XYZ file of C-alpha atoms in Angstrom:
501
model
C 11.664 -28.285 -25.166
C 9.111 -30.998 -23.731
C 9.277 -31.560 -20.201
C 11.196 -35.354 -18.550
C 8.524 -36.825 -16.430
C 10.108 -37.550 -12.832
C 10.076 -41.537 -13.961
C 12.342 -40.966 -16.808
C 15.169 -39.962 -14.994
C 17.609 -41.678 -13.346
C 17.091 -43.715 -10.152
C 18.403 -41.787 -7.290
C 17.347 -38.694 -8.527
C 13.803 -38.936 -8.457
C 12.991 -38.421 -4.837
C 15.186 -35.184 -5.057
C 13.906 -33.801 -8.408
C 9.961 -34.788 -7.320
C 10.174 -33.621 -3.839
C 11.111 -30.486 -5.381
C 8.186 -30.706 -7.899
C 5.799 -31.092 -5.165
C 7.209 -28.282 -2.522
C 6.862 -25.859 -5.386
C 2.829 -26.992 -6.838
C 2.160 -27.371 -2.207
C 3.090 -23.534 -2.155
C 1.264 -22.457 -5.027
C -1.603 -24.638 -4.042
C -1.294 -23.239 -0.249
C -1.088 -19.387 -1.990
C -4.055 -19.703 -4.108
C -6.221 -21.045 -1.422
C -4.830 -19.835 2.142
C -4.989 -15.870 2.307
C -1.606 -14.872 4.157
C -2.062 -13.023 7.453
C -1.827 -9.383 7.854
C 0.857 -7.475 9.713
C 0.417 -6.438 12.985
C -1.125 -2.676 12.261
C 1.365 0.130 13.278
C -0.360 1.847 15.748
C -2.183 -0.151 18.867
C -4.710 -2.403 17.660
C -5.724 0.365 15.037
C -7.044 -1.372 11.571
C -7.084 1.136 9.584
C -4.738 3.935 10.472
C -5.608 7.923 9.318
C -2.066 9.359 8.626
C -0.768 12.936 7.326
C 1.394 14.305 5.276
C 0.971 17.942 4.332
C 2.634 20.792 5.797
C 0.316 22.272 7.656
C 2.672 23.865 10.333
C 3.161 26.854 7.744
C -0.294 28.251 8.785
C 0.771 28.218 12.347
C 4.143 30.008 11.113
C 2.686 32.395 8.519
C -0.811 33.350 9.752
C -0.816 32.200 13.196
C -3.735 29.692 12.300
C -3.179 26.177 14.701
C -4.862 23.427 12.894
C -5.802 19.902 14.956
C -3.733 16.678 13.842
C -5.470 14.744 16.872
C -8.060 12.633 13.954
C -4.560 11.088 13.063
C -2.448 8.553 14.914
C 0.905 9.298 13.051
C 1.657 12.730 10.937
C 4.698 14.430 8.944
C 5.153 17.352 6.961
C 6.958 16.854 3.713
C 9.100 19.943 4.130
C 12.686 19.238 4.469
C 13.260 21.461 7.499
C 11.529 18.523 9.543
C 13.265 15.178 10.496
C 12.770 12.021 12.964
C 8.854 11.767 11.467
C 6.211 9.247 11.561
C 5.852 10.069 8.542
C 8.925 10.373 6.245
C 9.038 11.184 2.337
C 12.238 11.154 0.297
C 12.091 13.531 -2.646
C 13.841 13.366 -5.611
C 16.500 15.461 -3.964
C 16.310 13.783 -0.203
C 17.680 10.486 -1.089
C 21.154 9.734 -2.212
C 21.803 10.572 -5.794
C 19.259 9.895 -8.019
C 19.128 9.928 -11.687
C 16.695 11.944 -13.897
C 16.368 14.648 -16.341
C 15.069 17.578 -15.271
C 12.253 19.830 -17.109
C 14.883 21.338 -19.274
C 15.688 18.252 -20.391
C 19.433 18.596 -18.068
C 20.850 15.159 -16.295
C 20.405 15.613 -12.859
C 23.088 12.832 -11.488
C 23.676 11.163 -14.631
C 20.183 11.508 -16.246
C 20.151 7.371 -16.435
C 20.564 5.122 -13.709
C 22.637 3.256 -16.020
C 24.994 6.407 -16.488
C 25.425 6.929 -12.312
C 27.293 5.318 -9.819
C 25.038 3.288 -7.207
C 27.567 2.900 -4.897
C 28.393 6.362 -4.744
C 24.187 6.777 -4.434
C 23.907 4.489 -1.031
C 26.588 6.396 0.686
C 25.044 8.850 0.277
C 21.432 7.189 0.868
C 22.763 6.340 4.321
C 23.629 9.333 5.071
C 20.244 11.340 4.096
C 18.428 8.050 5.769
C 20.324 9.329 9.163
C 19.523 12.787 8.919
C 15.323 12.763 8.201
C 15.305 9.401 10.336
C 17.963 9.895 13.710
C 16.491 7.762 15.706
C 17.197 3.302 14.515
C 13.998 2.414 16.077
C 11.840 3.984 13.840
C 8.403 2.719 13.382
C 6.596 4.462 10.926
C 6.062 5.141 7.180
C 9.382 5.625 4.867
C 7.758 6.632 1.716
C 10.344 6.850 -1.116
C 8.861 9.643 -4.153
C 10.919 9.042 -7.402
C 8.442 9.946 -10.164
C 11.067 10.955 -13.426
C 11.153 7.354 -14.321
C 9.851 3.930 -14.493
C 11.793 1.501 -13.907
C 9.899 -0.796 -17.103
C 11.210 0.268 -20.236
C 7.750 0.005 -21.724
C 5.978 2.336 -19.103
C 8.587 5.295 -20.068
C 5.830 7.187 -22.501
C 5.259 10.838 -22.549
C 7.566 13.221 -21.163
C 9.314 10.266 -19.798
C 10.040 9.031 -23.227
C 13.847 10.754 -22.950
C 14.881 8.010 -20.523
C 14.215 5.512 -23.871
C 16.096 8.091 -26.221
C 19.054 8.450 -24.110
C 19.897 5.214 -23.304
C 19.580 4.119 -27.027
C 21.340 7.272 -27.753
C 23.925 5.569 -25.489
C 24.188 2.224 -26.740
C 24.602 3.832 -30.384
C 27.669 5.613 -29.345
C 29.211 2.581 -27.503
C 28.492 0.043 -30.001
C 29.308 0.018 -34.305
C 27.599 -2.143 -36.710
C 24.443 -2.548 -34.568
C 20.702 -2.602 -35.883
C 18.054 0.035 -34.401
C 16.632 -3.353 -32.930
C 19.487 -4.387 -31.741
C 20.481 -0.960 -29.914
C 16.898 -0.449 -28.294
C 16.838 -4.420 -26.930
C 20.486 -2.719 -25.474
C 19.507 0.004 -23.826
C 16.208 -1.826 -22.691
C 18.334 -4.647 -21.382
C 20.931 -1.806 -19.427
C 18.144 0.846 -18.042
C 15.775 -1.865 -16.491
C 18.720 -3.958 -14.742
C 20.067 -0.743 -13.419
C 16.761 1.132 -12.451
C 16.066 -2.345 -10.386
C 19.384 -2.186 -8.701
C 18.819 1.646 -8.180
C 15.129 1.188 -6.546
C 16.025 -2.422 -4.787
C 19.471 -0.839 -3.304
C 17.666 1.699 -2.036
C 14.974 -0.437 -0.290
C 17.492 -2.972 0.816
C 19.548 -0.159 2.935
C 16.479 1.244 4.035
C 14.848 -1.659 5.700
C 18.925 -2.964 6.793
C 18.801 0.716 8.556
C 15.332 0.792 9.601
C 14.164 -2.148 10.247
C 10.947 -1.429 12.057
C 9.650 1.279 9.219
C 7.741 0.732 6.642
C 9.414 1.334 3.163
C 8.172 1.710 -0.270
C 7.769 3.810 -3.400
C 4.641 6.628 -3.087
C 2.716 5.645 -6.354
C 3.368 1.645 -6.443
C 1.743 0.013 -7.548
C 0.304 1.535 -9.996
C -3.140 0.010 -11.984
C -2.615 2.434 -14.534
C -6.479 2.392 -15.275
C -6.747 6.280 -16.082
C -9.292 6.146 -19.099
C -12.439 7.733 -16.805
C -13.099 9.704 -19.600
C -14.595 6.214 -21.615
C -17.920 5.956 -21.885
C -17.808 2.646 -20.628
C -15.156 3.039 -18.162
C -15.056 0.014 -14.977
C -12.050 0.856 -14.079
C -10.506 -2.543 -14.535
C -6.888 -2.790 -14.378
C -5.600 -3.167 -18.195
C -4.159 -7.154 -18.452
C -0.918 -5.889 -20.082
C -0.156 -3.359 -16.803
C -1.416 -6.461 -14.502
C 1.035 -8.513 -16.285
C 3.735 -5.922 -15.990
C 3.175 -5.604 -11.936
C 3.933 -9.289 -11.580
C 7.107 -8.842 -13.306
C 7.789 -5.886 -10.855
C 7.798 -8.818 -8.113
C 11.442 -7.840 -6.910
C 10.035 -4.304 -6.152
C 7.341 -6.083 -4.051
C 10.394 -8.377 -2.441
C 12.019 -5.549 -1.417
C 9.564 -3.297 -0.068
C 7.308 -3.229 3.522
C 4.520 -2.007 2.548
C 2.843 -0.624 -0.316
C 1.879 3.083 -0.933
C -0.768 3.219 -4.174
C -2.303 7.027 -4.573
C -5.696 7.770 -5.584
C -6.308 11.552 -7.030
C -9.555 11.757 -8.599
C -10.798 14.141 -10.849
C -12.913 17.283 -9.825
C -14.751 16.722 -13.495
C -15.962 13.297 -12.215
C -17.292 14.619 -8.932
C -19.294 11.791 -7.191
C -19.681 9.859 -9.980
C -19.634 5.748 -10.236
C -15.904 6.397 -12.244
C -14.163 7.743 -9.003
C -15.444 4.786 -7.053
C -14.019 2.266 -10.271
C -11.128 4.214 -10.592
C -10.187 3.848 -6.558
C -11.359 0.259 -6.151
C -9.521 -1.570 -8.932
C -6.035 0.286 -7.500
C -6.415 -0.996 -3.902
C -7.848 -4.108 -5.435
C -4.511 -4.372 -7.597
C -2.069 -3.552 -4.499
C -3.955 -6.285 -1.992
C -3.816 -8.710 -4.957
C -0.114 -7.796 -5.169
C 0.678 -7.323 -1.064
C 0.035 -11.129 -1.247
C 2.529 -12.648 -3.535
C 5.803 -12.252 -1.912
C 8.208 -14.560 0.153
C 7.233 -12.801 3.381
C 5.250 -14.621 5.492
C 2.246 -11.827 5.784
C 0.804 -9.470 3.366
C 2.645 -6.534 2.880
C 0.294 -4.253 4.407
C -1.411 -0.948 1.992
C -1.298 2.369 2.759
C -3.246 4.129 0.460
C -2.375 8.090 -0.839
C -5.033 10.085 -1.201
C -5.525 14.375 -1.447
C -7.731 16.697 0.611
C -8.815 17.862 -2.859
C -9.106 17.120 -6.531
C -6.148 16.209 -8.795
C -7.038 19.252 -11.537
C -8.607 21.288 -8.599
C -6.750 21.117 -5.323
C -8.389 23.469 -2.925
C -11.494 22.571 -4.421
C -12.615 19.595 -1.541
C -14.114 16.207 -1.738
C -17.451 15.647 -1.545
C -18.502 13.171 1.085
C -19.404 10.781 -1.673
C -15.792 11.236 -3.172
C -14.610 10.638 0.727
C -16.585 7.408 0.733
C -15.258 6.771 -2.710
C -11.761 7.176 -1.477
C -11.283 6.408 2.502
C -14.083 4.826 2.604
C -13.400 1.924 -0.308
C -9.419 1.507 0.851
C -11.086 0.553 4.135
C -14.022 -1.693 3.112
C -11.490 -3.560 1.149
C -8.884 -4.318 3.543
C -6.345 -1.328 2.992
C -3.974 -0.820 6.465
C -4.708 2.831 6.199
C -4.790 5.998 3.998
C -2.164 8.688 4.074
C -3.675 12.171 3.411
C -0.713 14.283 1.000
C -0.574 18.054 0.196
C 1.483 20.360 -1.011
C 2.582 24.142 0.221
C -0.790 25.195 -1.921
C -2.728 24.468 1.075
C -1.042 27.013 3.007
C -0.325 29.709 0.762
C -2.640 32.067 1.879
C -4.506 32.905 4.994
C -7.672 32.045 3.381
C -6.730 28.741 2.357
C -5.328 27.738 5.781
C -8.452 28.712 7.361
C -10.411 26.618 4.734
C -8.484 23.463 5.533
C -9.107 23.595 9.285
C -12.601 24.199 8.099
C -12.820 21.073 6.015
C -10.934 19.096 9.307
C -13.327 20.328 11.781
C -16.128 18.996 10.110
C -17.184 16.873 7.108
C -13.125 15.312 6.557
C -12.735 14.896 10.251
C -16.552 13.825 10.678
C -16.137 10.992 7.968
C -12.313 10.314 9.138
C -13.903 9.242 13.030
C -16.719 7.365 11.592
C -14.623 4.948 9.067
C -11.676 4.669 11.300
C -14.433 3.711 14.626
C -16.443 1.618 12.563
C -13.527 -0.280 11.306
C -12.087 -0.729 15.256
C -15.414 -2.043 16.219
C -15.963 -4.430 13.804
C -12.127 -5.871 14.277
C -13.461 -5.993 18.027
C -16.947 -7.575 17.549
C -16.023 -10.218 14.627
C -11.944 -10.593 14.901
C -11.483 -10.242 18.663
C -9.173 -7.233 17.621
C -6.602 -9.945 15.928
C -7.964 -8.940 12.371
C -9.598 -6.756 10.233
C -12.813 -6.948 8.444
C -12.775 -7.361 4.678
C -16.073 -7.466 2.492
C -16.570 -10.456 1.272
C -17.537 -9.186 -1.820
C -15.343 -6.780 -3.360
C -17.813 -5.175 -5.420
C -20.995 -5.095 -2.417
C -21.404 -1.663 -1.827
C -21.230 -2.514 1.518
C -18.736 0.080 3.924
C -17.166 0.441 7.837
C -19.432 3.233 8.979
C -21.034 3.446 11.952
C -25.066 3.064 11.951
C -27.079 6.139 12.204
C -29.437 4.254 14.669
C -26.834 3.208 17.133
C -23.995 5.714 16.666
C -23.785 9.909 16.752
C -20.707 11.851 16.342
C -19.887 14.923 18.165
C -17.418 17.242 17.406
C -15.681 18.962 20.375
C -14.497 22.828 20.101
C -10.258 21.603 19.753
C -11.039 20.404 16.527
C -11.077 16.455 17.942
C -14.729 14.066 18.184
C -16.407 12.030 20.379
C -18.489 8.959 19.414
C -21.621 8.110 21.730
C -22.777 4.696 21.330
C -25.832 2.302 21.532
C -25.126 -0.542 20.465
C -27.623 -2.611 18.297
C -28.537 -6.594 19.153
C -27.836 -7.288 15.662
C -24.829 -5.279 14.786
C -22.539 -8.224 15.073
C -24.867 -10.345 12.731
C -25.345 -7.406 10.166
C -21.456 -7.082 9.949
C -20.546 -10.500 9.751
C -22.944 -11.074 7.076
C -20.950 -8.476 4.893
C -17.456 -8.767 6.325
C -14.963 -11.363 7.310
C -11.786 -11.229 9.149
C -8.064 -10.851 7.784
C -6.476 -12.167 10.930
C -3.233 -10.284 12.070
C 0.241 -12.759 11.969
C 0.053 -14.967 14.898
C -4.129 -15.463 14.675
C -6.060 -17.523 12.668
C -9.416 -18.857 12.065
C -12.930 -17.282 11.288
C -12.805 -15.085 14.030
C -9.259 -14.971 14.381
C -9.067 -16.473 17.904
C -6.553 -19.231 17.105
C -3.671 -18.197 18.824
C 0.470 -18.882 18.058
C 2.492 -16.523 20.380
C 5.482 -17.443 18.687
C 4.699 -15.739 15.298
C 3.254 -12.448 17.104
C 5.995 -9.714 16.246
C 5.088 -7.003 18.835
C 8.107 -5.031 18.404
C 6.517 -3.700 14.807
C 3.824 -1.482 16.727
C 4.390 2.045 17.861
C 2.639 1.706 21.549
C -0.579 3.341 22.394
C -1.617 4.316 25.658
C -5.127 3.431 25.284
C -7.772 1.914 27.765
C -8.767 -1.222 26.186
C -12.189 -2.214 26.321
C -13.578 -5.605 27.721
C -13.859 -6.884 23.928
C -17.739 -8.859 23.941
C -17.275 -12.203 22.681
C -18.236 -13.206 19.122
C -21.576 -15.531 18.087
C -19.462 -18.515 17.493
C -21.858 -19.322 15.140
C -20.587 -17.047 12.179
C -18.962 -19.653 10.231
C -17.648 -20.025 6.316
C -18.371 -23.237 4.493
C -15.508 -22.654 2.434
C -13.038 -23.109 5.161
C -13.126 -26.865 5.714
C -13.297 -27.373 1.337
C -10.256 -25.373 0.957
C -8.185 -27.580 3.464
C -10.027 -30.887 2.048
C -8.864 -29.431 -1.551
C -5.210 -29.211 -0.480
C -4.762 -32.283 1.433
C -6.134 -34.187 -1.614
C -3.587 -32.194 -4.091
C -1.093 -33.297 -0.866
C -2.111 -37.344 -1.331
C -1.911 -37.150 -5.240
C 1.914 -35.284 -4.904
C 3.160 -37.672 -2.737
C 1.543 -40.509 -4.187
C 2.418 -39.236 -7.848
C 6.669 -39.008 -6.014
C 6.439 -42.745 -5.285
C 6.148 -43.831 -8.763
């Protein structure tokens, strides 16, 4: 049906149905040009934060090994024994009652979310949400990990193909006279409205609960760009998985942050794939961080291993850290959350192998991304930002320079950065990064103040010396400031000039 220009419609509605018109084209103007501010990071004035979530206290228990947590500023073991974590993850089994089939093909809870009572699911929730999370003024990660299903009907393909055949099966049995069409648009219709109302339920009492975590789903997005074994392989995000995040926009609506995973293979060791394959997923979850109604970008905390997907105890290289750490940082990511799984600590050798692999080239890297990526927030964001590149495809990274910079490491397993700083540092930085200014800051350099929108409450303190922060060449500017906001306020006269007619 053709659109009714505003002038064809009666008198005294036009003001109402263009001012309308024109709020709606101001914010997608304002969107496409005016990057939203970050949120306040979690921790201090930390930019990107190193967080774990392995459970490493096993080697302490089993073989009397003590491994060093002190590279991270927030930690949790996955095992359900532990509660009141910075780090929280709800299994399957952890959270309410959730839905799935299990191996054996059995329904666990129903099978379906369409086949199991949400209501009787949040009591529950709130219950579980108590127990791993006593105390209400948690501030830290809330990681939800529901893998069995999808809640898109069209991204339920291998061994989660059963969630399609069961709720058709379903359908068929409720309904006579119906097509095969008919029944699958059905059951399509039924799982994806109450897999939504599962996952957004669950989100909604989470954040009503715990207000100050952070809550998502481990694994979303997801780019869904696993192909590295194409000879041509960029790792571009397919455009019909793209197109299927933005229609996931109520899962980004209801979450607080996002929690994407990158587990590369050991069969692509340092190659050009790994770095493809890690970029275009953070790339995908900042593009995605952006579009809801909050008023900051939901901020990404990126899941990554100690190891290789198909190899676990089999460490990354420090090209494959770079490719990893290093890229979610370089593009903007909050932080990275290092997972594992009881493997680590299975034996005595592979507990002593781990602290190995902390004590030096993991916890080496860990202090120089993490340091480099504090300095640069101080040197070209007065702390009130983080740097981004400004090209997302420079191979340009946080680290610190070899000339200026040495890393020590200390006998508890911790490091110590000396530093000499370089005249030009600040010029060599801003020529590759800019600043995403935290909420409350704005401008190049992110030293625009507004008190008013600062929400301090969100950040776990830190009792931390701050440094006299140097101040920034005031000379770093970006053309493309000013012809943005020239750009809008034009759009701005031709709206309001277009609502007088």
């Amino acid at each position: 049906m053709p659109g009714v220009p505003c002038g064809a419609l009666q008198h005294h509605t036009v003001p109402v149905a263009c001012a309308i018109i024109c709020s709606w084209l101001l914010i997608l103007v304002h969107s496409a040009f005016c990057q939203k501010p970050a949120k306040l990071p979690l921790v201090g004035r930390k930019p990107f934060l190193a967080a774990w979530n392995a459970p490493l206290d096993m080697c302490k228990l089993k073989y009397n090994i003590n491994v060093s947590l002190d590279l991270f500023q927030i930690s949790g073991s996955p095992r359900a024994v532990h509660t009141g974590q910075n780090v929280t993850i709800f299994y399957a089994n952890r959270l309410g009652y959730y839905p799935f089939y299990n191996e054996q093909g059995v329904p666990i809870n129903g099978g379906l979310p369409q086949n199991s009572s949400l209501e009787a699911h949040l009591h529950k929730a709130r219950k579980d949400i108590a127990h791993f999370i006593p105390s209400e003024d948690f501030r830290g990660l809330a990681v939800i990990d529901w893998e069995f299903w999808r809640p898109q009907w069209d991204r339920n393909w291998n061994k989660k193909y059963i969630y399609r055949q069961r709720s058709s099966e379903l359908i068929a049995q409720a309904y006579l006279n119906v097509t095969d069409k008919q029944v699958e648009e059905l059951a399509r219709l039924r799982f994806e409205k109450s897999a939504k109302e599962f996952m957004q339920g669950t989100l909604k009492l989470g954040t009503q609960t715990r207000p100050h975590g952070l809550w998502g789903f481990y694994l979303y997005p997801d780019c869904h760009n696993y192909n590295v074994h194409a000879h041509d392989y960029n790792g571009t995000c397919p455009q019909q998985e793209i197109k299927r995040n933005d229609q996931l926009f109520w899962l980004w609506n209801s979450s607080t942050a996002l929690f994407p995973a990158l587990a590369i293979r050991k069969g692509h060791m340092d190659s050009i794939h790994n770095l493809h394959f890690s970029q275009n997923r953070v790339l995908e979850s900042l593009r995605l961080a952006s579009l809801t109604s909050l008023p900051y970008e939901l901020p990404t905390y990126v899941y990554t291993r100690l190891g290789y997907r198909d190899e676990a105890m089999a460490f990354l290289t420090q090209e494959d850290l770079i490719h990893t750490i290093g890229e979610s940082a370089a593009l903007g990511a909050a932080g990275f959350v290092i997972w594992g799984d009881l493997n680590l600590t299975s034996s005595r050798h592979n507990c002593s192998k781990v602290k190995a692999f902390l004590n030096h080239r993991l916890g080496q890297y860990i202090t120089n991304v993490t340091q480099a990526a504090e300095i640069c927030s101080d040197l070209l964001c007065q702390s009130h930002g983080r740097c981004v590149r400004r090209d997302p495809q420079a191979p340009h990274y946080l680290h610190l320079s070899r000339g200026s910079y040495r890393i020590l490491s200390n006998r508890n397993g911790t490091f110590t950065v000396t530093r000499q700083p370089s005249k030009n540092e600040r010029q060599m930085l801003a020529d590759k990064f800019r600043c995403h200014c935290y909420q409350g800051y704005e401008g190049e350099r992110c030293d625009s103040i507004e008190p008013e929108e600062i929400e301090e409450d969100n950040m776990i303190n830190e009792d931390v010396e701050k440094e006299k922060k140097p101040e920034v060449n005031k000379d770093i500017q970006d053309s493309a400031v000013p012809l943005q906001k020239a750009f809008i306020l034009t759009i701005l006269l031709l709206l309001l000039n277009f609502s007088s007619i």
